[in-house]
């Protein structure tokens, strides 16, 4: 706890202005002490303001006191000495104020210094100054009037020792401030280094994240193409298995038709028999005869459809043809339409504006994969019923296939991002967001490109361009290059 | 009367083919062939039978568990070099077809499912070609 700095009559110099100012200083010092003891609850600005007030008032008082000394006739050299004491005080206070952060008890220390200094200064130098002034006033010449407190045995030793102590304290304070400043600059330079290291780390992290996302993307594409390859293999295997039963059922059905014709001839031959007539009526022979033809025709029709689906599946998967070859893009497009027909048939009418194309150097299974993704997206863009128009054409040595839908179209943002991996407008879990990015990669590998035009509410048209002769660097691409 | 050997690991295919050959004529131009068909669902059993009797034509599946169509035809050819050889397969890539033609001199490679009329015509054609080849051989 800070002891209040109490004014005592012993401080009085007998000079009214000086005494008033001393009292005011004592009051201000007490205010500083009170504020500082509250610690963090006092705002820094509040404290600073009070401290400034004290400093300003001290400066005013020192100036005033020095004026009084000069007017009283004290010799300039003694005034200068006194002023020097004032100046050192100011300097020490400023130093202490600056180093208050390093002090264990800044409030006590600062308040203690201020009150002690004022006590000893007023009791010492100021009292001596007052006596000197009164001597000059009584007619003693100024040169003989100077009489420091040093001459007064009772207090001089003590006061001098204290002055020295203040000097040591103030030197220590200066050192502390310097150390503090050095420390601050070291901390700052460390901080700077840390910040640089952090920035480097952040850059590394960013790079790593980017790499990781690339790996992710490559892995997903690999997975997707592996999936397609195994689907192709599965399709081919299934096709093989199905072709056996289709083969014998189809053949049997034709044989059955011939058997039936023979049997009908037998029935006709026996038509006269009364028993035969009775049975014929019982089983409704005319209906059977009529329906047999329809039944056999419908069955062969169904089988023919199964045969076509399997044939398309085989064409589409092209497991035996996963290499560069000259292929008919339109045939590929048609077989792909057949494979995804189940996705299209209830809401889509297909319009064909196809112009014959020369064979194109490509990997047909992959191009079909692109067609499939485009067709499925086109169908999904159509909410209820719509038209998908298939067009083809040739410009110079570039063939193009166009798939246009009358669906809901894409926003500018969607159009810009449609080839991004994992970008999807479908509900979570319904689209991988990989279809178009895979298509993009395939077409890029083929040296081709996409033209996309889309209007919200009207539909989307996507044109796939492929160089007829295949990509320029075919030999590089032909190697199993995943890029 | 022409003797035909048919091999396929699927018995239903064999039945269908047997019915077909019994109920459809086998014609090439004005020539009409009467076929006597023997069927086997095992290539090994078919080869055993081939060692016992003559065949004018062999029709085999390509993918079978014991041995594939090419391996079967290679052995069969050693027994009956002059018989016509036809492969009937549900799945074959270009490699398989090439092997069938270059390795065992197969005259036809037909896909499954087959077309009845086309199959009969192919058999008739192969038989005619074989007759002509044999006639040429005898003249030499």
Short mmCIF file of N, CA and C in Angstrom, two decimals, chain A residues 236-237 239-241 243-252 254-255 258-259 307 314 319-320, chain B residues 8-10 12-13 15-17 19-20 23-24 61 63 89-93 112-114 116:
data_model
loop_
_atom_site.label_atom_id
_atom_site.label_comp_id
_atom_site.label_asym_id
_atom_site.label_seq_id
_atom_site.Cartn_x
_atom_site.Cartn_y
_atom_site.Cartn_z
N UNK A 236 -19.07 -57.71 -71.76
CA UNK A 236 -18.65 -58.64 -72.80
C UNK A 236 -18.84 -60.08 -72.35
N UNK A 237 -18.49 -60.33 -71.07
CA UNK A 237 -18.65 -61.69 -70.54
C UNK A 237 -20.12 -62.07 -70.50
N UNK A 239 -22.45 -60.77 -72.30
CA UNK A 239 -22.90 -60.89 -73.69
C UNK A 239 -22.62 -62.29 -74.21
N UNK A 240 -21.42 -62.77 -73.91
CA UNK A 240 -21.06 -64.11 -74.36
C UNK A 240 -22.00 -65.16 -73.79
N UNK A 241 -22.24 -65.03 -72.49
CA UNK A 241 -23.11 -66.00 -71.82
C UNK A 241 -24.53 -65.93 -72.38
N UNK A 243 -25.43 -64.86 -75.31
CA UNK A 243 -25.52 -65.24 -76.72
C UNK A 243 -25.79 -66.73 -76.93
N UNK A 244 -25.30 -67.55 -76.03
CA UNK A 244 -25.59 -68.98 -76.12
C UNK A 244 -27.08 -69.27 -76.04
N UNK A 245 -27.73 -68.87 -74.91
CA UNK A 245 -29.18 -69.10 -74.85
C UNK A 245 -29.95 -68.38 -75.96
N UNK A 246 -29.54 -67.16 -76.29
CA UNK A 246 -30.26 -66.48 -77.38
C UNK A 246 -30.15 -67.32 -78.65
N UNK A 247 -28.96 -67.88 -78.85
CA UNK A 247 -28.71 -68.69 -80.06
C UNK A 247 -29.67 -69.86 -80.14
N UNK A 248 -29.71 -70.63 -79.05
CA UNK A 248 -30.54 -71.83 -79.19
C UNK A 248 -32.03 -71.55 -79.07
N UNK A 249 -32.39 -70.52 -78.27
CA UNK A 249 -33.81 -70.20 -78.18
C UNK A 249 -34.32 -69.69 -79.53
N UNK A 250 -33.54 -68.84 -80.17
CA UNK A 250 -33.94 -68.30 -81.48
C UNK A 250 -34.11 -69.43 -82.49
N UNK A 251 -33.10 -70.29 -82.49
CA UNK A 251 -33.13 -71.41 -83.44
C UNK A 251 -34.31 -72.33 -83.14
N UNK A 252 -34.50 -72.62 -81.85
CA UNK A 252 -35.61 -73.49 -81.46
C UNK A 252 -36.95 -72.90 -81.84
N UNK A 254 -37.60 -70.95 -84.34
CA UNK A 254 -37.85 -71.14 -85.78
C UNK A 254 -38.26 -72.58 -86.05
N UNK A 255 -37.54 -73.49 -85.39
CA UNK A 255 -37.90 -74.90 -85.58
C UNK A 255 -39.33 -75.14 -85.11
N UNK A 258 -41.85 -74.17 -87.58
CA UNK A 258 -42.00 -75.18 -88.64
C UNK A 258 -42.80 -76.38 -88.13
N UNK A 259 -42.49 -76.79 -86.88
CA UNK A 259 -43.25 -77.90 -86.28
C UNK A 259 -44.73 -77.54 -86.25
N UNK A 307 -31.19 -59.70 -78.55
CA UNK A 307 -29.96 -59.87 -79.33
C UNK A 307 -29.33 -58.51 -79.64
N UNK A 314 -21.97 -55.03 -76.40
CA UNK A 314 -20.64 -55.48 -76.83
C UNK A 314 -19.93 -54.40 -77.63
N UNK A 319 -14.36 -54.00 -75.34
CA UNK A 319 -13.20 -54.45 -74.55
C UNK A 319 -12.10 -55.00 -75.43
N UNK A 320 -12.51 -55.55 -76.57
CA UNK A 320 -11.51 -56.11 -77.47
C UNK A 320 -10.86 -55.03 -78.30
N UNK B 8 -20.20 -78.52 -78.60
CA UNK B 8 -20.50 -77.30 -77.83
C UNK B 8 -20.74 -77.74 -76.39
N UNK B 9 -20.19 -76.97 -75.43
CA UNK B 9 -20.34 -77.41 -74.04
C UNK B 9 -21.76 -77.18 -73.51
N UNK B 10 -22.60 -76.52 -74.31
CA UNK B 10 -23.96 -76.24 -73.88
C UNK B 10 -24.94 -77.21 -74.57
N UNK B 12 -28.09 -77.50 -74.68
CA UNK B 12 -29.26 -76.90 -75.33
C UNK B 12 -28.92 -76.39 -76.73
N UNK B 13 -27.69 -75.90 -76.87
CA UNK B 13 -27.25 -75.45 -78.20
C UNK B 13 -27.21 -76.66 -79.14
N UNK B 15 -28.93 -79.46 -78.94
CA UNK B 15 -30.29 -79.89 -79.30
C UNK B 15 -30.87 -79.00 -80.38
N UNK B 16 -30.71 -77.67 -80.18
CA UNK B 16 -31.27 -76.72 -81.14
C UNK B 16 -30.68 -76.96 -82.53
N UNK B 17 -29.36 -77.18 -82.57
CA UNK B 17 -28.69 -77.39 -83.86
C UNK B 17 -29.15 -78.71 -84.50
N UNK B 19 -32.03 -80.17 -84.07
CA UNK B 19 -33.38 -79.95 -84.59
C UNK B 19 -33.34 -79.20 -85.91
N UNK B 20 -32.52 -78.14 -85.89
CA UNK B 20 -32.40 -77.29 -87.07
C UNK B 20 -31.97 -78.10 -88.29
N UNK B 23 -34.70 -80.27 -89.59
CA UNK B 23 -35.92 -79.68 -90.14
C UNK B 23 -35.69 -78.71 -91.28
N UNK B 24 -34.47 -78.24 -91.46
CA UNK B 24 -34.21 -77.33 -92.59
C UNK B 24 -33.35 -78.03 -93.64
N UNK B 61 -17.82 -75.02 -81.01
CA UNK B 61 -17.85 -73.80 -80.18
C UNK B 61 -16.41 -73.32 -80.03
N UNK B 63 -15.24 -71.21 -77.07
CA UNK B 63 -14.83 -71.23 -75.65
C UNK B 63 -15.49 -72.42 -74.95
N UNK B 89 -19.24 -69.17 -82.47
CA UNK B 89 -18.89 -68.66 -81.13
C UNK B 89 -19.69 -67.44 -80.74
N UNK B 90 -19.99 -67.36 -79.46
CA UNK B 90 -20.74 -66.22 -78.93
C UNK B 90 -19.87 -65.02 -78.65
N UNK B 91 -18.62 -65.27 -78.45
CA UNK B 91 -17.74 -64.14 -78.19
C UNK B 91 -16.37 -64.44 -78.77
N UNK B 92 -15.91 -63.54 -79.61
CA UNK B 92 -14.59 -63.74 -80.16
C UNK B 92 -14.03 -62.40 -80.57
N UNK B 93 -12.78 -62.18 -80.27
CA UNK B 93 -12.18 -60.95 -80.77
C UNK B 93 -11.37 -61.29 -82.02
N UNK B 112 -22.55 -66.27 -82.57
CA UNK B 112 -23.76 -66.65 -81.86
C UNK B 112 -24.40 -65.35 -81.39
N UNK B 113 -25.65 -65.15 -81.37
CA UNK B 113 -26.65 -66.09 -81.91
C UNK B 113 -26.58 -66.16 -83.44
N UNK B 114 -26.84 -67.35 -83.94
CA UNK B 114 -26.70 -67.55 -85.38
C UNK B 114 -28.03 -67.38 -86.09
N UNK B 116 -30.42 -69.20 -88.63
CA UNK B 116 -30.61 -70.60 -89.08
C UNK B 116 -30.27 -70.80 -90.55
#
